[in-house]
Every structure is written in C-alpha cells, then in structure tokens.
PDB file of C-alpha atoms in Angstrom:
ATOM      1  CA  MET A  48      94.996 -24.726  36.086  1.00 75.00           C
ATOM      2  CA  LEU A  49      95.478 -21.602  33.929  1.00 75.00           C
ATOM      3  CA  ARG A  50      98.067 -20.323  36.383  1.00 79.00           C
ATOM      4  CA  ASN A  51      99.960 -23.624  36.188  1.00 82.00           C
ATOM      5  CA  ALA A  52      99.954 -23.609  32.364  1.00 81.00           C
ATOM      6  CA  LEU A  53     101.050 -19.964  32.303  1.00 83.00           C
ATOM      7  CA  GLY A  54     103.873 -20.729  34.749  1.00 82.00           C
ATOM      8  CA  LYS A  55     105.122 -23.653  32.645  1.00 84.00           C
ATOM      9  CA  THR A  56     104.961 -21.543  29.475  1.00 87.00           C
ATOM     10  CA  CYS A  57     106.942 -18.705  31.096  1.00 86.00           C
ATOM     11  CA  ARG A  58     109.570 -21.140  32.402  1.00 87.00           C
ATOM     12  CA  PHE A  59     109.848 -22.741  28.965  1.00 87.00           C
ATOM     13  CA  LEU A  60     110.260 -19.314  27.316  1.00 89.00           C
ATOM     14  CA  GLY A  61     112.833 -18.335  29.948  1.00 87.00           C
ATOM     15  CA  TYR A  62     114.905 -21.457  29.313  1.00 86.00           C
ATOM     16  CA  THR A  63     114.585 -20.969  25.562  1.00 90.00           C
ATOM     17  CA  VAL A  64     115.896 -17.401  25.802  1.00 88.00           C
ATOM     18  CA  GLN A  65     118.720 -18.447  28.156  1.00 87.00           C
ATOM     19  CA  TYR A  66     119.900 -21.316  25.974  1.00 85.00           C
ATOM     20  CA  GLY A  67     119.441 -19.220  22.859  1.00 87.00           C
ATOM     21  CA  CYS A  68     121.758 -16.574  24.313  1.00 85.00           C
ATOM     22  CA  ILE A  69     124.307 -19.202  25.319  1.00 83.00           C
ATOM     23  CA  ALA A  70     124.209 -20.755  21.830  1.00 81.00           C
ATOM     24  CA  HIS A  71     124.557 -17.327  20.180  1.00 79.00           C
ATOM     25  CA  CYS A  72     127.590 -16.457  22.311  1.00 76.00           C
ATOM     26  CA  ALA A  73     129.163 -19.865  21.672  1.00 75.00           C
ATOM     27  CA  PHE A  74     128.786 -19.604  17.889  1.00 76.00           C
ATOM     28  CA  GLU A  75     129.712 -15.914  17.745  1.00 76.00           C
ATOM     29  CA  TYR A  76     132.731 -15.908  20.056  1.00 76.00           C
ATOM     30  CA  LEU A  77     133.981 -19.488  20.409  1.00 77.00           C
ATOM     31  CA  GLY A  78     133.438 -21.127  17.044  1.00 80.00           C
ATOM     32  CA  GLY A  79     131.365 -23.502  15.024  1.00 83.00           C
ATOM     33  CA  ILE A  80     131.218 -26.183  12.381  1.00 82.00           C
ATOM     34  CA  VAL A  81     131.374 -25.062   8.733  1.00 83.00           C
ATOM     35  CA  VAL A  82     130.772 -26.968   5.498  1.00 86.00           C
ATOM     36  CA  CYS A  83     133.114 -25.648   2.792  1.00 85.00           C
ATOM     37  CA  SER A  84     132.020 -25.568  -0.839  1.00 85.00           C
ATOM     38  CA  GLY A  85     133.808 -24.838  -4.072  1.00 85.00           C
ATOM     39  CA  PRO A  86     137.200 -25.712  -5.539  1.00 84.00           C
ATOM     40  CA  SER A  87     139.182 -22.622  -4.488  1.00 84.00           C
ATOM     41  CA  MET A  88     140.951 -24.238  -1.493  1.00 87.00           C
ATOM     42  CA  GLU A  89     141.829 -27.560  -3.151  1.00 83.00           C
ATOM     43  CA  PRO A  90     143.868 -29.633  -2.371  1.00 83.00           C
ATOM     44  CA  THR A  91     143.839 -28.486   1.291  1.00 84.00           C
ATOM     45  CA  ILE A  92     140.044 -28.363   1.623  1.00 84.00           C
ATOM     46  CA  GLN A  93     137.861 -30.258  -0.839  1.00 82.00           C
ATOM     47  CA  ASN A  94     134.276 -29.438  -1.796  1.00 85.00           C
ATOM     48  CA  SER A  95     131.877 -30.529   1.028  1.00 84.00           C
ATOM     49  CA  ASP A  96     134.621 -30.955   3.655  1.00 87.00           C
ATOM     50  CA  VAL A  97     133.472 -30.151   7.188  1.00 89.00           C
ATOM     51  CA  VAL A  98     135.795 -28.018   9.304  1.00 89.00           C
ATOM     52  CA  PHE A  99     135.835 -26.389  12.745  1.00 88.00           C
ATOM     53  CA  SER A 100     136.241 -22.618  12.772  1.00 88.00           C
ATOM     54  CA  GLU A 101     137.308 -20.901  15.984  1.00 86.00           C
ATOM     55  CA  ASN A 102     136.388 -17.239  16.385  1.00 83.00           C
ATOM     56  CA  LEU A 103     138.614 -16.111  19.274  1.00 80.00           C
ATOM     57  CA  SER A 104     141.587 -15.348  17.002  1.00 78.00           C
ATOM     58  CA  ARG A 105     139.773 -12.577  15.160  1.00 75.00           C
ATOM     59  CA  HIS A 106     138.744 -10.894  18.422  1.00 71.00           C
ATOM     60  CA  PHE A 107     142.307 -10.924  19.758  1.00 75.00           C
ATOM     61  CA  CYS A 108     143.918 -10.001  16.406  1.00 72.00           C
ATOM     62  CA  CYS A 109     145.816 -13.311  16.301  1.00 80.00           C
ATOM     63  CA  ILE A 110     145.359 -13.971  12.577  1.00 85.00           C
ATOM     64  CA  ARG A 111     148.723 -14.790  10.957  1.00 88.00           C
ATOM     65  CA  LYS A 112     150.051 -15.401   7.461  1.00 87.00           C
ATOM     66  CA  GLY A 113     149.201 -18.913   6.357  1.00 87.00           C
ATOM     67  CA  ASP A 114     145.983 -19.175   8.396  1.00 89.00           C
ATOM     68  CA  ILE A 115     142.815 -20.284   6.611  1.00 91.00           C
ATOM     69  CA  VAL A 116     139.918 -18.007   7.500  1.00 92.00           C
ATOM     70  CA  ILE A 117     136.170 -17.752   6.987  1.00 91.00           C
ATOM     71  CA  VAL A 118     135.332 -14.261   5.708  1.00 91.00           C
ATOM     72  CA  LYS A 119     132.181 -12.392   4.722  1.00 90.00           C
ATOM     73  CA  SER A 120     132.432 -12.176   0.941  1.00 88.00           C
ATOM     74  CA  PRO A 121     133.331  -8.664  -0.276  1.00 86.00           C
ATOM     75  CA  ASN A 122     131.215  -9.358  -3.393  1.00 85.00           C
ATOM     76  CA  ASP A 123     128.168 -10.857  -1.623  1.00 86.00           C
ATOM     77  CA  PRO A 124     127.734 -10.001   2.084  1.00 84.00           C
ATOM     78  CA  LYS A 125     125.141 -12.784   2.480  1.00 89.00           C
ATOM     79  CA  SER A 126     127.731 -15.484   1.850  1.00 88.00           C
ATOM     80  CA  ASN A 127     130.985 -16.538   3.494  1.00 88.00           C
ATOM     81  CA  ILE A 128     134.177 -17.552   1.733  1.00 89.00           C
ATOM     82  CA  CYS A 129     137.100 -19.684   2.821  1.00 91.00           C
ATOM     83  CA  LYS A 130     140.593 -18.407   1.889  1.00 91.00           C
ATOM     84  CA  ARG A 131     144.187 -18.406   3.127  1.00 92.00           C
ATOM     85  CA  VAL A 132     145.811 -15.262   4.546  1.00 91.00           C
ATOM     86  CA  ILE A 133     148.762 -14.398   2.322  1.00 90.00           C
ATOM     87  CA  GLY A 134     149.532 -10.942   3.682  1.00 88.00           C
ATOM     88  CA  LEU A 135     148.772  -8.755   6.688  1.00 90.00           C
ATOM     89  CA  GLU A 136     148.743  -4.971   6.870  1.00 88.00           C
ATOM     90  CA  GLY A 137     152.018  -3.509   5.630  1.00 87.00           C
ATOM     91  CA  ASP A 138     153.124  -6.723   3.880  1.00 87.00           C
ATOM     92  CA  LYS A 139     154.254  -6.710   0.270  1.00 86.00           C
ATOM     93  CA  VAL A 140     152.157  -9.170  -1.785  1.00 83.00           C
ATOM     94  CA  CYS A 141     152.217 -10.439  -5.348  1.00 79.00           C
ATOM     95  CA  THR A 142     148.995  -9.160  -6.950  1.00 78.00           C
ATOM     96  CA  SER A 143     149.354 -10.906 -10.308  1.00 75.00           C
ATOM     97  CA  ASN A 144     148.145 -14.327 -11.390  1.00 70.00           C
ATOM     98  CA  PRO A 145     150.629 -17.227 -11.479  1.00 66.00           C
ATOM     99  CA  SER A 146     150.472 -17.348 -15.284  1.00 69.00           C
ATOM    100  CA  ASP A 147     151.396 -13.658 -15.719  1.00 71.00           C
ATOM    101  CA  PHE A 148     154.878 -13.161 -17.137  1.00 74.00           C
ATOM    102  CA  LEU A 149     155.426  -9.814 -15.408  1.00 76.00           C
ATOM    103  CA  LYS A 150     154.730  -9.928 -11.688  1.00 77.00           C
ATOM    104  CA  SER A 151     153.163  -6.946  -9.938  1.00 79.00           C
ATOM    105  CA  HIS A 152     153.369  -6.233  -6.233  1.00 82.00           C
ATOM    106  CA  SER A 153     151.490  -4.056  -3.778  1.00 84.00           C
ATOM    107  CA  TYR A 154     151.366  -3.360  -0.053  1.00 90.00           C
ATOM    108  CA  VAL A 155     148.415  -4.427   2.103  1.00 88.00           C
ATOM    109  CA  PRO A 156     146.816  -1.286   3.606  1.00 92.00           C
ATOM    110  CA  LYS A 157     146.274  -0.777   7.342  1.00 93.00           C
ATOM    111  CA  GLY A 158     143.357  -2.772   8.730  1.00 89.00           C
ATOM    112  CA  HIS A 159     143.256  -5.201   5.798  1.00 92.00           C
ATOM    113  CA  VAL A 160     144.463  -8.695   4.848  1.00 92.00           C
ATOM    114  CA  TRP A 161     145.321 -10.241   1.488  1.00 90.00           C
ATOM    115  CA  LEU A 162     143.482 -13.517   0.834  1.00 92.00           C
ATOM    116  CA  GLU A 163     144.032 -16.197  -1.797  1.00 89.00           C
ATOM    117  CA  GLY A 164     142.699 -19.674  -2.412  1.00 88.00           C
ATOM    118  CA  ASP A 165     145.158 -22.578  -2.528  1.00 85.00           C
ATOM    119  CA  ASN A 166     143.874 -23.451  -6.015  1.00 85.00           C
ATOM    120  CA  LEU A 167     145.249 -20.295  -7.663  1.00 82.00           C
ATOM    121  CA  ARG A 168     143.887 -21.127 -11.113  1.00 83.00           C
ATOM    122  CA  ASN A 169     140.315 -21.549  -9.858  1.00 85.00           C
ATOM    123  CA  SER A 170     139.885 -19.004  -7.059  1.00 83.00           C
ATOM    124  CA  THR A 171     138.182 -15.632  -6.843  1.00 84.00           C
ATOM    125  CA  ASP A 172     140.182 -13.862  -4.162  1.00 85.00           C
ATOM    126  CA  SER A 173     142.104 -10.660  -3.349  1.00 86.00           C
ATOM    127  CA  ARG A 174     143.687 -10.771  -6.800  1.00 85.00           C
ATOM    128  CA  CYS A 175     140.158  -9.958  -8.076  1.00 85.00           C
ATOM    129  CA  TYR A 176     138.612  -7.809  -5.322  1.00 87.00           C
ATOM    130  CA  GLY A 177     141.694  -6.423  -3.582  1.00 87.00           C
ATOM    131  CA  PRO A 178     142.604  -6.376   0.105  1.00 91.00           C
ATOM    132  CA  VAL A 179     139.830  -7.393   2.509  1.00 91.00           C
ATOM    133  CA  PRO A 180     139.031  -5.422   5.688  1.00 92.00           C
ATOM    134  CA  TYR A 181     140.027  -7.289   8.862  1.00 90.00           C
ATOM    135  CA  GLY A 182     136.500  -6.734  10.205  1.00 86.00           C
ATOM    136  CA  LEU A 183     135.059  -9.137   7.603  1.00 90.00           C
ATOM    137  CA  ILE A 184     136.941 -12.094   9.098  1.00 90.00           C
ATOM    138  CA  ARG A 185     134.465 -14.406  10.878  1.00 89.00           C
ATOM    139  CA  GLY A 186     136.856 -17.073  12.147  1.00 89.00           C
ATOM    140  CA  ARG A 187     139.992 -19.155  11.627  1.00 90.00           C
ATOM    141  CA  ILE A 188     139.764 -22.752  10.475  1.00 90.00           C
ATOM    142  CA  CYS A 189     141.894 -24.956  12.661  1.00 86.00           C
ATOM    143  CA  LEU A 190     140.630 -28.506  12.202  1.00 85.00           C
ATOM    144  CA  LYS A 191     139.175 -30.674   9.457  1.00 88.00           C
ATOM    145  CA  ILE A 192     136.390 -32.881  10.831  1.00 87.00           C
ATOM    146  CA  TRP A 193     135.038 -34.656   7.755  1.00 82.00           C
ATOM    147  CA  PRO A 194     135.907 -36.867   5.902  1.00 81.00           C
ATOM    148  CA  LEU A 195     137.205 -38.920   8.817  1.00 77.00           C
ATOM    149  CA  ASN A 196     140.173 -40.296   6.866  1.00 80.00           C
ATOM    150  CA  ASP A 197     141.431 -36.687   6.584  1.00 79.00           C
ATOM    151  CA  PHE A 198     140.598 -35.672  10.185  1.00 81.00           C
ATOM    152  CA  GLY A 199     143.139 -33.378  11.824  1.00 76.00           C
ATOM    153  CA  PHE A 200     144.905 -30.058  11.581  1.00 79.00           C
ATOM    154  CA  LEU A 201     145.170 -28.452   8.159  1.00 76.00           C
ATOM    155  CA  ARG A 202     148.343 -28.764   6.132  1.00 67.00           C
ATOM    156  CA  ALA A 203     150.566 -25.903   5.000  1.00 67.00           C
ATOM    157  CA  SER A 204     149.861 -23.921   1.859  1.00 65.00           C
ATOM    158  CA  PRO A 205     150.968 -25.445  -1.441  1.00 64.00           C
ATOM    159  CA  ASN A 206     151.664 -21.841  -2.500  1.00 65.00           C
ATOM    160  CA  SER A 207     153.959 -20.807   0.340  1.00 62.00           C
ATOM    161  CA  HIS A 208     156.340 -19.359  -2.248  1.00 59.00           C
ATOM    162  CA  ARG A 209     153.799 -16.502  -2.664  1.00 61.00           C
ATOM    163  CA  PHE A 210     154.390 -15.354   0.938  1.00 61.00           C
ATOM    164  CA  LEU A 211     156.866 -12.536   0.531  1.00 53.00           C
ATOM    165  CA  ASP A 212     159.094 -11.618   3.468  1.00 53.00           C
ATOM    166  CA  ASP A 213     160.378  -8.096   2.904  1.00 46.00           C
TER     167      ASP A 213
END
C-alpha cells in the first residue's frame, strides 16, 4: 500500500517536472500571451489589450525597425514595457520630443535599440532613458488577440516619419 502510494507520488512529481520544463521552454523560447497596460502605445495598442508575443525573433536577431517589442524596463527590472523599435544599432535617431523646435539627433550604439511609444506625448521611452540594450528584449508582438473586433496583425506606426533612413 505504501509502495503503491509512493509510486503514484513519484510518477505525479515526474510528470509535473516534465510538463513544467515543457511549459518553461514554450514561454521562454516560443512565446506567450501578454496583457498590455498604459497609454504609451495608443492608438495601436489600447490599455488592457491582449496580444501574442513571439520570442524566437530576439534569439535569432530578427528584430527590425517598426516592430513592437516587449522589453524589461530599464527603470524597473521587475516590470516589462511595450514599445516600438525606431532605430537599430548604427541608425541615426531623433532624440528630441515632437514639440521641441530644435531637433537633436544621435546614433544608436552597438548592441542597443531605440524604443518609442506610438503615443509620443504620453510615453516614457528612449527619449527619457536612452538606448536600450538588445539583451533586454523579451519578445516581439505580432498579433492582437483581444478585443475580438480588433483581432489580427498590428498596424504600422503612426509616427513612421520618425524613422530616419541615413
């Protein structure tokens, strides 16, 4: 009787560890579902929208300008942020706010990306904390899941004029 109970417990623990490892690998390397909060990506992503984030792009260095990414916050490593990639390493980016009369520019250093929210007037992004290390990228958002009436691939940036091609 004790042997039978011990055997069932060990099998249960074995399955738990196996499925736990599979789930970890799936969420770490394949992707997952993310609930976005805050106004910084409006109108593309609204507060409480649910999106799918795939993680393979960051492992294969396939992040491009215009992609929306989930990133560990440079200000608070316990939280993630959702921003659009405006510049990759070596790109010239506009570092000033849209309301500034004189525009300033800078180059994105090696191993970094420049991130901005689509809602430029209400976004804390690279204009505040500078270029973000590529290693902080957690995944690339590719699909909006909720609300259902907005289901599908994400639209282009309303600020595409800020992408400089030099």
